[in-house]
Coordinates of C-alpha atoms in Angstrom, one line a residue:
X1 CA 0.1 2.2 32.4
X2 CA 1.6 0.9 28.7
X3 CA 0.9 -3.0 30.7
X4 CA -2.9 -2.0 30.3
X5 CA -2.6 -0.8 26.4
X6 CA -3.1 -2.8 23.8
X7 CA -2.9 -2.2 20.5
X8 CA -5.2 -3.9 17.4
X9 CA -1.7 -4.9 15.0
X10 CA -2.8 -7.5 12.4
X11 CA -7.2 -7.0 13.6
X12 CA -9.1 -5.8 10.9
X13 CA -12.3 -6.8 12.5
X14 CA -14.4 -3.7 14.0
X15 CA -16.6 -5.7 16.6
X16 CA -13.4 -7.7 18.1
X17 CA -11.2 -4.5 18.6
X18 CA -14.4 -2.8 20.8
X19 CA -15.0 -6.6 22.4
X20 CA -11.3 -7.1 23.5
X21 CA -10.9 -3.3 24.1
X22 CA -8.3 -2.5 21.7
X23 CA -7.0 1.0 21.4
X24 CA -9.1 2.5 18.4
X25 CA -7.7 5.4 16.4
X26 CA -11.2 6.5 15.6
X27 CA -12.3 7.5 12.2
X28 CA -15.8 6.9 12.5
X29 CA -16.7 10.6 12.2
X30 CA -15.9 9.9 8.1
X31 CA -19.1 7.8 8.2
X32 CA -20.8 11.2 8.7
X33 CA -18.7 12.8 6.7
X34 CA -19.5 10.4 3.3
X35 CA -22.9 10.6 4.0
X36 CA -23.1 14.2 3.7
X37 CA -21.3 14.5 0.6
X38 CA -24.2 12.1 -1.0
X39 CA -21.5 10.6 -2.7
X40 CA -23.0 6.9 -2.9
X41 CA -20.9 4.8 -4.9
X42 CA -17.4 5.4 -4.0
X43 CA -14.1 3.9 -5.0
X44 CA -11.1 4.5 -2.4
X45 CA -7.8 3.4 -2.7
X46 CA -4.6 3.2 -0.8
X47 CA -1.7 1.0 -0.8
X48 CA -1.0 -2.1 1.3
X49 CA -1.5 -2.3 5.0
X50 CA -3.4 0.9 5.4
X51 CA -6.5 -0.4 7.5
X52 CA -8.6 0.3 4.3
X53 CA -10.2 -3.7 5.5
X54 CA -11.0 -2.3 9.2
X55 CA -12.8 0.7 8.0
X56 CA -15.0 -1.6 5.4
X57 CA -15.9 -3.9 8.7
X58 CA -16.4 -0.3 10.5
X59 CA -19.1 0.3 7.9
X60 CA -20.0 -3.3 7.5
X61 CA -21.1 -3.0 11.6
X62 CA -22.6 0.3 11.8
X63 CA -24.9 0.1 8.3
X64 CA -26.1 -3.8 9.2
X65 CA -29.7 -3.8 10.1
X66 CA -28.7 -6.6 11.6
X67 CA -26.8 -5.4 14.6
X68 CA -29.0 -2.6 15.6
X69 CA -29.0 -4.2 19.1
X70 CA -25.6 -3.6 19.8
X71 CA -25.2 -0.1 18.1
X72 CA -24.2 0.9 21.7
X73 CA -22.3 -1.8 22.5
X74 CA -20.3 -0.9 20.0
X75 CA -20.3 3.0 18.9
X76 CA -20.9 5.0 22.0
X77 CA -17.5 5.4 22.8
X78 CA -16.7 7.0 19.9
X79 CA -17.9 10.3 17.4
X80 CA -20.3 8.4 15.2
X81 CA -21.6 6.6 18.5
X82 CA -23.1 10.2 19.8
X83 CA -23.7 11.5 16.6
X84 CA -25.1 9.0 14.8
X85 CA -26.2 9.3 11.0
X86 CA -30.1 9.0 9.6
X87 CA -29.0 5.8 7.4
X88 CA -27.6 3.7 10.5
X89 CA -28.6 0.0 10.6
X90 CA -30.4 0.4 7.8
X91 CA -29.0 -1.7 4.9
X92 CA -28.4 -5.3 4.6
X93 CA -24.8 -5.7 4.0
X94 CA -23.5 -7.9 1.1
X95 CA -20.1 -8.0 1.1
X96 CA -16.6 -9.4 -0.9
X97 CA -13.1 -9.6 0.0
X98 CA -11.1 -10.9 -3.7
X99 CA -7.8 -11.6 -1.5
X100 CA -6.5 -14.6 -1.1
X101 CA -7.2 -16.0 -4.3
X102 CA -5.0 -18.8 -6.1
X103 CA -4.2 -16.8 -9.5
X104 CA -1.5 -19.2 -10.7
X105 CA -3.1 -19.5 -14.5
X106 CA -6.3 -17.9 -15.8
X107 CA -8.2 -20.7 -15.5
X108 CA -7.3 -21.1 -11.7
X109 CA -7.9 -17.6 -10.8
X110 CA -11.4 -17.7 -12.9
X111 CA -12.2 -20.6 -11.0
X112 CA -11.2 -18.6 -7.6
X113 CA -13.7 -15.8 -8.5
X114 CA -16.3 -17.7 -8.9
X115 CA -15.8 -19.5 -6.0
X116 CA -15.5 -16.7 -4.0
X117 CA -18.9 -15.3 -5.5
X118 CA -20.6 -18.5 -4.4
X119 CA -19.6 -17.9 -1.3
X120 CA -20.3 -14.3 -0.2
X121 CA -23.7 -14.5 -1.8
X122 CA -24.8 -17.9 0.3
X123 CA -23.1 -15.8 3.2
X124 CA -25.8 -13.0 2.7
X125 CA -28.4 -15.7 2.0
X126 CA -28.3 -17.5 5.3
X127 CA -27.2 -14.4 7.3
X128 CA -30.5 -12.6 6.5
X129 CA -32.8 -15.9 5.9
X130 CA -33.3 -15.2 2.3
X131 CA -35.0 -17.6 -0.4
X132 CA -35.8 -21.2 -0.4
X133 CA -33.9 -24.2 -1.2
X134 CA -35.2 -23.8 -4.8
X135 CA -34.3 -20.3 -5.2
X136 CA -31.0 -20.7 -3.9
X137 CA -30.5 -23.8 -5.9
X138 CA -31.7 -21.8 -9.2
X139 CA -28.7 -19.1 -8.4
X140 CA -25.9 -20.8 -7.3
X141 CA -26.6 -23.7 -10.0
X142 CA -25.8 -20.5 -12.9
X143 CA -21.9 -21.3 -14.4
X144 CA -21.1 -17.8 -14.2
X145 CA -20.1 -15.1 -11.6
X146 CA -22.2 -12.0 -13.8
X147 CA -25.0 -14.8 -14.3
X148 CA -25.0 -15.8 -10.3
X149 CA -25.3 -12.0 -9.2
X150 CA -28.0 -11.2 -12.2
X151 CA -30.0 -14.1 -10.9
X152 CA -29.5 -13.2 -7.4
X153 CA -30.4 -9.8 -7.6
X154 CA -33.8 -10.3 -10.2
X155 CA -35.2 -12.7 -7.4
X156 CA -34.1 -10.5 -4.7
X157 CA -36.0 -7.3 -6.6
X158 CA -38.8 -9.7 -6.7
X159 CA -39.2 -10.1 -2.6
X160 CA -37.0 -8.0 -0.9
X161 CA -37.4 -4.4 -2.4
X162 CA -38.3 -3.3 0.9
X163 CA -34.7 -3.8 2.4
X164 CA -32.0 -1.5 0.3
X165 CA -28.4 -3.4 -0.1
X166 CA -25.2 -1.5 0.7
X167 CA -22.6 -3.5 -1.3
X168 CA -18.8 -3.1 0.2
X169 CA -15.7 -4.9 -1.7
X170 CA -12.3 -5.1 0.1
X171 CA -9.4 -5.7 -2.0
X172 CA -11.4 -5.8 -5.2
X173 CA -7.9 -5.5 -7.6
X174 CA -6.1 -7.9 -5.2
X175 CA -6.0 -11.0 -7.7
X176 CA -6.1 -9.4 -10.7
X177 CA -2.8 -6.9 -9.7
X178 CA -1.4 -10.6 -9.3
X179 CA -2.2 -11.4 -12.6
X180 CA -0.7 -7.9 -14.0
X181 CA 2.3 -8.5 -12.6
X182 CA 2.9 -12.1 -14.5
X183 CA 1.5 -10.6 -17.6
X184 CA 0.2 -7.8 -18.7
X185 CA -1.8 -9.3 -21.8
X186 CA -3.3 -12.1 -19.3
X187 CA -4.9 -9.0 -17.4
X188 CA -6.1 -7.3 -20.1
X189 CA -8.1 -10.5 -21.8
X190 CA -9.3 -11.2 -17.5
X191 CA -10.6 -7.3 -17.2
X192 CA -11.8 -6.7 -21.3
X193 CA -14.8 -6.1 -23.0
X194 CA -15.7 -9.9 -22.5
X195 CA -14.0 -10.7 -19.7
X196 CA -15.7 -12.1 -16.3
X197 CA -14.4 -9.2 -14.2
X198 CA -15.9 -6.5 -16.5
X199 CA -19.0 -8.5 -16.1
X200 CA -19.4 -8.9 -13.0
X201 CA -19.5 -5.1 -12.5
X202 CA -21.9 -4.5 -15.2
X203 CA -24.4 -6.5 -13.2
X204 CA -23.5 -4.5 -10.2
X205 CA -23.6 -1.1 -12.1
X206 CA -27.3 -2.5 -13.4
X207 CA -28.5 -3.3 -9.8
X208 CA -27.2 0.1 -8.6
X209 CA -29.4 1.6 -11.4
X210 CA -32.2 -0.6 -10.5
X211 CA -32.3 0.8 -6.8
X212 CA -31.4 -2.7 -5.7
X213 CA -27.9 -1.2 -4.2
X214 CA -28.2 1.5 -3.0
X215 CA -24.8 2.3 -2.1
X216 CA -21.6 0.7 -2.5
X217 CA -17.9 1.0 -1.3
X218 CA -15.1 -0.2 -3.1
X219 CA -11.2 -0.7 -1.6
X220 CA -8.6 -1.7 -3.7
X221 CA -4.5 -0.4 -4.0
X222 CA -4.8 1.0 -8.0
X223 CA -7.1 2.1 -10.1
X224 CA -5.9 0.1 -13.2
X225 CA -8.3 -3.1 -12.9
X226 CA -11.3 -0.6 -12.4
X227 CA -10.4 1.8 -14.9
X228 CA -9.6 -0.8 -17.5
X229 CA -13.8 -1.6 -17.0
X230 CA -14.4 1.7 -18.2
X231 CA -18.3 2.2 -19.4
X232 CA -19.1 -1.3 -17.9
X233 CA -18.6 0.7 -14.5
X234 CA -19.0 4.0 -15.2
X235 CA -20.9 5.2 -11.7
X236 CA -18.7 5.7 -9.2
X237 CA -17.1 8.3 -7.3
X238 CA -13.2 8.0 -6.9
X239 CA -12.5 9.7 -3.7
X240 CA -8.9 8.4 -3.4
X241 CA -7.3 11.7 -4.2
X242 CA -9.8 14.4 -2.3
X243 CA -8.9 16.6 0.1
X244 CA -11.7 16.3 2.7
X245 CA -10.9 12.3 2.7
X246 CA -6.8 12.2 2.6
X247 CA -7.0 11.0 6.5
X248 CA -9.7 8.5 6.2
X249 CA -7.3 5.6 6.6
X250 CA -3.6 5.9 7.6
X251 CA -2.7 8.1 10.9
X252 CA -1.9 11.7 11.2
X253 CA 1.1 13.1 13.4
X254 CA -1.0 13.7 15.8
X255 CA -2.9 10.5 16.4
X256 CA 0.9 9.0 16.7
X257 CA 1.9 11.5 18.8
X258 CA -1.2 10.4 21.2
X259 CA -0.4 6.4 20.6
X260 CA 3.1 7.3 21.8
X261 CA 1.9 9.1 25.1
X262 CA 0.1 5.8 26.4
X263 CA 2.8 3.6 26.4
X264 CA 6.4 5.7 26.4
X265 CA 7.4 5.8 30.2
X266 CA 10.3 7.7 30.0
X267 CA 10.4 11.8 29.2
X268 CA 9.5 13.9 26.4
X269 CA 13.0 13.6 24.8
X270 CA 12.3 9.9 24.0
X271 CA 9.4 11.1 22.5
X272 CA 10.6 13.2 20.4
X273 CA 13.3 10.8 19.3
X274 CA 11.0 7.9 18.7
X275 CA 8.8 9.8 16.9
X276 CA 11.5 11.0 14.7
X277 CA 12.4 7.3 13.6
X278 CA 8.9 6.6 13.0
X279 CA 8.6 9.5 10.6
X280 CA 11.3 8.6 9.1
X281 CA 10.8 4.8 8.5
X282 CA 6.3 4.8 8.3
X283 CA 5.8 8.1 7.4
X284 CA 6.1 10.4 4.1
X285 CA 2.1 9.1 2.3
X286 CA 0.7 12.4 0.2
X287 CA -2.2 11.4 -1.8
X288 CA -3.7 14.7 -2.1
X289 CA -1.8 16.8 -5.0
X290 CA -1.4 20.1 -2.3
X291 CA -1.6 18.7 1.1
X292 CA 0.8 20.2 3.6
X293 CA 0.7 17.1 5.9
X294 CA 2.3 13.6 5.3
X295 CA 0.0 10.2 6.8
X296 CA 2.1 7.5 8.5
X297 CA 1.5 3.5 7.7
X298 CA -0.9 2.4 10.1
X299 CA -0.1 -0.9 10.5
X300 CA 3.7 -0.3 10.2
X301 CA 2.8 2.1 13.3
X302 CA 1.1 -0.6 15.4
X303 CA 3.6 -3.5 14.8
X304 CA 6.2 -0.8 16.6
X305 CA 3.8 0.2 19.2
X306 CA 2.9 -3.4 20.2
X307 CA 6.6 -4.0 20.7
X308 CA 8.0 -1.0 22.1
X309 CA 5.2 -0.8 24.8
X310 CA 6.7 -3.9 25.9
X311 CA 9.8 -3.7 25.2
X312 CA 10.7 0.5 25.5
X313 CA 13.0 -0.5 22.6
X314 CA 12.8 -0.5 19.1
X315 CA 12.1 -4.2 17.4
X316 CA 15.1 -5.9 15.9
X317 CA 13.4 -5.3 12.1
X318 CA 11.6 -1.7 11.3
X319 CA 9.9 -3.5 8.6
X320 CA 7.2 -6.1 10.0
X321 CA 8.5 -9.4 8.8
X322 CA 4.7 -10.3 8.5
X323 CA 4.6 -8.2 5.6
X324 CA 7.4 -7.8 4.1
X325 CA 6.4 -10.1 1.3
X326 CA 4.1 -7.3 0.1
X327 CA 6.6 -5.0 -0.4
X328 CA 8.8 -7.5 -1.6
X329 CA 7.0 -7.6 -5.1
X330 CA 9.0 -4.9 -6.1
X331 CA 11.2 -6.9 -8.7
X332 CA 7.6 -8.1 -9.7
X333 CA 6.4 -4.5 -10.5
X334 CA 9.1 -3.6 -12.6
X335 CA 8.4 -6.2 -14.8
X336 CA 4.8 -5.0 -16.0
X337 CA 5.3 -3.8 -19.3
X338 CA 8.8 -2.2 -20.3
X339 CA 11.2 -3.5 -17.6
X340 CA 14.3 -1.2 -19.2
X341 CA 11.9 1.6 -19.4
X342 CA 10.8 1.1 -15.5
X343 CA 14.4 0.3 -14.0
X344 CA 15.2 4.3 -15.9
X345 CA 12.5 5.6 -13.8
X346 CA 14.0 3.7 -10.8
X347 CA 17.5 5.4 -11.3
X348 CA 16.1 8.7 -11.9
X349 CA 14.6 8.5 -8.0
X350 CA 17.4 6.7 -7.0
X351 CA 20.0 9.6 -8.1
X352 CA 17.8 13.0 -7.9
X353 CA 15.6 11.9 -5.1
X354 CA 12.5 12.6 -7.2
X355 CA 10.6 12.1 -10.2
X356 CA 7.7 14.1 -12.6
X357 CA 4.7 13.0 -13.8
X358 CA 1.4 14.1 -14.3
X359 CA -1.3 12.0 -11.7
X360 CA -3.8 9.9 -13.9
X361 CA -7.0 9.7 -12.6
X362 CA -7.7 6.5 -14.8
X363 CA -5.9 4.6 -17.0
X364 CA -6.2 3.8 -20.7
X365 CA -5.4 0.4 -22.1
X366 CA -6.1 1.7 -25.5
X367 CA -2.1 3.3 -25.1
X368 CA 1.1 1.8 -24.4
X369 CA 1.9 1.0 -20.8
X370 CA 4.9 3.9 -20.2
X371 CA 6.7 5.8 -17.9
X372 CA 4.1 8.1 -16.9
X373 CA 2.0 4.9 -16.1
X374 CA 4.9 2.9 -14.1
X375 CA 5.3 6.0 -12.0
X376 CA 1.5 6.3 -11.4
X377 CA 1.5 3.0 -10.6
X378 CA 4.1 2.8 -8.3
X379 CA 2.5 5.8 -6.3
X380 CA -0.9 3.8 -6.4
X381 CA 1.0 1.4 -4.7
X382 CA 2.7 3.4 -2.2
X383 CA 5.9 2.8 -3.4
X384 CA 6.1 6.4 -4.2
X385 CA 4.6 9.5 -3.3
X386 CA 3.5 13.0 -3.6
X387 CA 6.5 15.3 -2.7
X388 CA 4.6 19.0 -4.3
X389 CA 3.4 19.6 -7.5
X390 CA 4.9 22.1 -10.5
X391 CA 3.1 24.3 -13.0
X392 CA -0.6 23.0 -11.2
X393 CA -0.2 19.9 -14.0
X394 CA 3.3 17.9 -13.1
X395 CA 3.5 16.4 -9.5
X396 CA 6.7 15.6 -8.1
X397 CA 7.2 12.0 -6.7
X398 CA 9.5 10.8 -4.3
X399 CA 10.2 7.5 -2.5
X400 CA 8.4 8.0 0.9
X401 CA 10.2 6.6 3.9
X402 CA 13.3 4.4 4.5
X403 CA 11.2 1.3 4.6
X404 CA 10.5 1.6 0.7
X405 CA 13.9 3.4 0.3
X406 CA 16.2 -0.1 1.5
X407 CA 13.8 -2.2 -1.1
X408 CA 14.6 -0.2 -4.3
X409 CA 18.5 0.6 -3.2
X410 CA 18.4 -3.4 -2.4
X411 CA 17.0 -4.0 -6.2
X412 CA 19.3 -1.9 -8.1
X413 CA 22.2 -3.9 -6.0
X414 CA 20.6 -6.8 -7.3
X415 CA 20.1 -5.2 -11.0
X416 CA 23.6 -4.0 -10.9
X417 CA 25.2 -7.3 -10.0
X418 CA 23.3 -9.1 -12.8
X419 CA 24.3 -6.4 -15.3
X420 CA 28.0 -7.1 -13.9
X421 CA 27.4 -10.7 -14.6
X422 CA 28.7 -11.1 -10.7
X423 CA 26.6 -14.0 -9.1
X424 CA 28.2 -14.2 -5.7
X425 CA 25.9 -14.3 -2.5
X426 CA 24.5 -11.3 -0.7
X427 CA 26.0 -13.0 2.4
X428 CA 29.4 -11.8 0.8
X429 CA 28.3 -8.0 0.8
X430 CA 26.7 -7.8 4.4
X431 CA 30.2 -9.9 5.3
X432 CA 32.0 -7.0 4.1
X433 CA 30.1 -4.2 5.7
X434 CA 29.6 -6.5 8.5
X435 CA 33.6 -6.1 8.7
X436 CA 32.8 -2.2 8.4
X437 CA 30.9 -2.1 11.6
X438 CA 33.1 -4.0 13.9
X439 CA 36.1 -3.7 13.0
X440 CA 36.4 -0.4 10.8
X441 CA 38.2 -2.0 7.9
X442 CA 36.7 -1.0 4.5
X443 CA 39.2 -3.2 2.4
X444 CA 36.9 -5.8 1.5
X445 CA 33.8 -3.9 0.9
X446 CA 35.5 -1.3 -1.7
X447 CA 37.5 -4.7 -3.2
X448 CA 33.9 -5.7 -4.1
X449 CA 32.9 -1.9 -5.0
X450 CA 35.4 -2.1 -7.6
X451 CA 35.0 -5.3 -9.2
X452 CA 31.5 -4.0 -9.4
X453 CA 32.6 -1.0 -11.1
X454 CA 34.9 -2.6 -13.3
X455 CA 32.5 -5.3 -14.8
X456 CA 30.4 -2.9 -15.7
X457 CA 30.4 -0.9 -19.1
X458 CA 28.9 2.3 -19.7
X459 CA 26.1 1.2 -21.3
X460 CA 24.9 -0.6 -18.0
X461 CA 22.8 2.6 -16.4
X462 CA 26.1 4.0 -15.3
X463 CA 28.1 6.9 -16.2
X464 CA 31.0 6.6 -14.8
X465 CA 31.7 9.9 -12.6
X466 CA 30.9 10.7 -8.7
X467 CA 27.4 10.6 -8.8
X468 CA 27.1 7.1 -10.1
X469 CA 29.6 5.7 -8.3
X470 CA 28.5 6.4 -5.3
X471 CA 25.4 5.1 -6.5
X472 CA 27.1 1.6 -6.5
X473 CA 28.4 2.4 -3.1
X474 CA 25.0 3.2 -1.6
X475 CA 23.2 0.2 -3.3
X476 CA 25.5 -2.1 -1.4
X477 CA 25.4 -0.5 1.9
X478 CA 21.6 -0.6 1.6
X479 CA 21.8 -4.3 0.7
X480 CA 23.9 -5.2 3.8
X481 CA 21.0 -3.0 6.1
X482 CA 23.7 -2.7 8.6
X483 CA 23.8 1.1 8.7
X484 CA 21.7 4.1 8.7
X485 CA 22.9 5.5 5.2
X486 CA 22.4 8.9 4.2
X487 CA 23.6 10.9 1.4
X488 CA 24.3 14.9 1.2
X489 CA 23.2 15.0 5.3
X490 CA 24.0 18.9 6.0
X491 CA 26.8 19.6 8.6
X492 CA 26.6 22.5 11.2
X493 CA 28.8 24.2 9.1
X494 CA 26.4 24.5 5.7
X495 CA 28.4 22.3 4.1
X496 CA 27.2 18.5 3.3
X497 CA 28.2 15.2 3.4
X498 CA 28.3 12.6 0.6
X499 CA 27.6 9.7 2.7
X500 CA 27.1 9.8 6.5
X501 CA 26.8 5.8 8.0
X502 CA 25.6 5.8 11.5
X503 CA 24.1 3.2 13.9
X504 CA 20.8 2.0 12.6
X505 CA 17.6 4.0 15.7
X506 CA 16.7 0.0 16.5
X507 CA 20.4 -1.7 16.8
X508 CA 21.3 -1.8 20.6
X509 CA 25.1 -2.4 19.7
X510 CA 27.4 -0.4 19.3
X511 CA 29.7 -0.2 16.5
X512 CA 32.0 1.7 13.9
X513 CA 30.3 4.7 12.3
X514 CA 31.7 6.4 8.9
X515 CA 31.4 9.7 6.8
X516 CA 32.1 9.1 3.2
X517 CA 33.7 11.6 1.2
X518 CA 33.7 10.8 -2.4
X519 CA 35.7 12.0 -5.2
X520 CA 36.0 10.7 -9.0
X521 CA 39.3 11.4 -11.3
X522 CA 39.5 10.8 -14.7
X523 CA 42.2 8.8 -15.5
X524 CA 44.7 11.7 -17.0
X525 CA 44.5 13.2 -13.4
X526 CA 45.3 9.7 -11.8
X527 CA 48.8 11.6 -10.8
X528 CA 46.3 13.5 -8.2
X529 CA 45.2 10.7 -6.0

């Protein structure tokens, strides 16, 4: 049965998942769903990796006027396919993806944008026979990407009023969060009052107005770049954060649970056990201030699925290696603004598990970049999340799964070794623990514990008593990712233990497992030890 499954990791293209019969966790009944909120001009958000491009090509498919000949081809199997909306194939789609874009200097990535205007409008052009070869010469000749789309859209009002545009941008912050973290003040001058970004959506926000576009929806991973246009793009509707539209991307328990029953041969106790490890490594995603329920990372979920229907084993890296890079900016967030200020907020997590904050719905350039910002930003990016909220006005943040976890506790090793002014390898930390595993002896991995410890001063984030040195202890482990490492597990007894190592759920070898109990003296009860 699992032979004749086959999952859509890595597709983001709605037609080729139906044409090569890929399993399709379907969300199509949210089509319906934003219709009949009327909200028109919407802004959704979610981090990384969260099929936000699959369900812009699932709206890019069913709204095309073009492809009303395969509407059955295509939707029947599915909610919106037998109850389909007033408003489908009815739009011409014009559409922009702002990924992939070189943003190595400002010029480059101004350059890029333009560029990629040219393109997506000549795409629309020749996909729906529009204009002749003056026309097109008269709008792709302007030297600007807010002058291309005015001219575009003033001939297009001219001869096409008839045929309503329903405009969709994936990854619309991609380049310019690239340029944020290089330098803040470069992305403010590339998304300010004269900048070509805040341009380019005035034009847009003038053919909405116009009746030109008639709808429009906008994915992205943080509000900062479309906040920061503030009244040049003051019509949209940001339903990143409501209730009725938490589930629109990511999958519920449940739709895991179902993925799981196609391809696990074995009984319901692996079941229960794989789907344990999964919610601990892909799931934990609030973006909802009360929701009782947690969203797993969709693509994090189908890179397992693809190999374990295979396989019936775990792959040798929970992380994707495919995308690892995208979490591995996470040295590059920290360094947006105040980089002490940010690696404080990292510690606090790090030691109490959570944070506070109040959520901002849109950010102000006119302040200072600060803590309350970091954090926001970091949840934006799912790098943190919403854990419950406190007095109705501060939401508690936490870090989500063990995926994002590893990253930060791998960072502060890194931080911590800088601060310590030690520059050996990490080869000579996973050694160590590597030594750990196989053969049980912990000699050489608390040598390098406590030369840690004793190259760094008290002013280096680290107050020298049990909480903190365990700290250390933990931010190696994490850097070896050797071990499953958690702190204060609870035993059967209601007591709990400050450090429990085990086996990692996709290592198939068996080694040495630990329990760490930690105690700190001060040094006038050294007679103790």
């Amino acid at each position: 049965m699992a032979s004749q499954v086959f999952f859509p990791y890595g597709v983001s293209n709605f037609a080729e998942i139906v044409r090569e019969e890929f399993v399709y966790v379907d969300k199509t009944h949210f089509i319906e769903k934003l219709e009949k909120s009327k909200e028109k001009r919407v802004v959704f958000l979610r981090p990384r990796r969260f099929g936000k491009s699959l369900f812009v090509s699932l709206l890019e498919h069913y709204y095309d006027i073009n492809r009303k000949n395969d509407f059955q081809k295509l939707f029947s199997q599915y909610y919106i396919g037998k109850n389909p909306t007033p408003l489908a194939n009815s739009y011409r789609i014009l559409f922009f993806n702002f990924s992939a874009m070189d943003t190595s200097s400002l010029q480059i990535a101004y350059e890029e944008f333009l560029q990629t205007i040219i393109l997506h409008v000549k795409s629309f052009c020749f996909k729906y026979n529009l204009f002749n070869q003056e026309i097109r010469k008269e709008i792709f000749t302007q030297r600007s990407p807010d002058l291309i789309m005015k001219t575009f859209f003033e001939f297009y009002a001219l001869e096409y009023t008839q045929y309503k545009i329903y405009l969709l941008v994936d990854e619309y912050d991609h380049f310019t969060n690239e340029i944020l973290f290089r330098s803040l003040d470069e992305f403010k001058r590339t998304v300010s009052l004269n900048g070509y970004v805040r341009k380019f959506y005035e034009v847009i926000k003038n053919a909405t107005q116009q009746g030109i576009v008639d709808r429009f929806f906008i994915t992205g991973v943080s509000p900062i770049t479309l906040d920061s246009l503030t009244s040049g793009f003051n019509i949209v509707s940001h339903l990143t954060l409501h209730k009725d539209f938490e589930t629109m991307m990511g999958f519920e328990e449940k739709e895991v649970v179902q993925l799981l029953q196609m391809i696990i041969v074995d009984d319901k106790t692996t079941l229960n056990k794989v789907l344990q490890d999964l919610k601990d490594y892909y799931n934990g995603y609030r973006f909802y201030p009360f929701s009782q329920n947690s969203l797993y990372n969709s693509d994090m979920v189908l890179y397992f699925l693809k190999h374990f229907k295979d396989e019936q084993t775990y792959p040798f890296q929970m992380l994707d290696p495919n995308i690892a890079p995208d979490y591995g900016k996470i040295k590059q967030m920290f360094q947006v603004a105040n980089w002490l200020d940010n690696v404080a907020v990292l510690q606090e997590v790090l030691e109490n598990g959570y944070t506070q904050s109040e959520i901002i719905y849109q950010f102000n350039f006119d302040k200072p970049f600060g803590r309350k910002e970091f954090i926001n930003f970091l949840f934006y990016l799912g790098n943190l999340t919403i854990q419950g909220t406190h007095l109705n006005k501060l939401v508690r943040f936490k870090i989500p799964n063990s995926v994002i976890a590893e990253l930060y506790w791998q960072y502060y090793a890194e931080i911590l070794q800088e601060k310590a002014n030690l520059h050996y390898p990490n080869d000579d930390v996973q050694q160590a623990v590597a030594q750990m595993a196989l053969s049980g002896d912990t000699e050489k991995f608390f040598a390098l514990v406590e030369k840690l410890l004793q190259n760094l001063s008290n002013r280096d984030f680290i107050r020298f008593d049990e909480k903190h040195i365990k700290m250390v202890i933990i931010a190696y482990l994490m850097q070896a990712n050797i071990f499953d490492v958690r702190s204060e597990t609870e035993t059967m007894g209601g007591g709990y233990l400050d450090l429990r190592l085990f086996i990692k759920p996709n290592n198939p070898f068996q080694h040495h497992q630990f329990v760490l109990e930690i105690k700190y003296l001060k040094k006038e009860d050294e007679y103790k030890l």
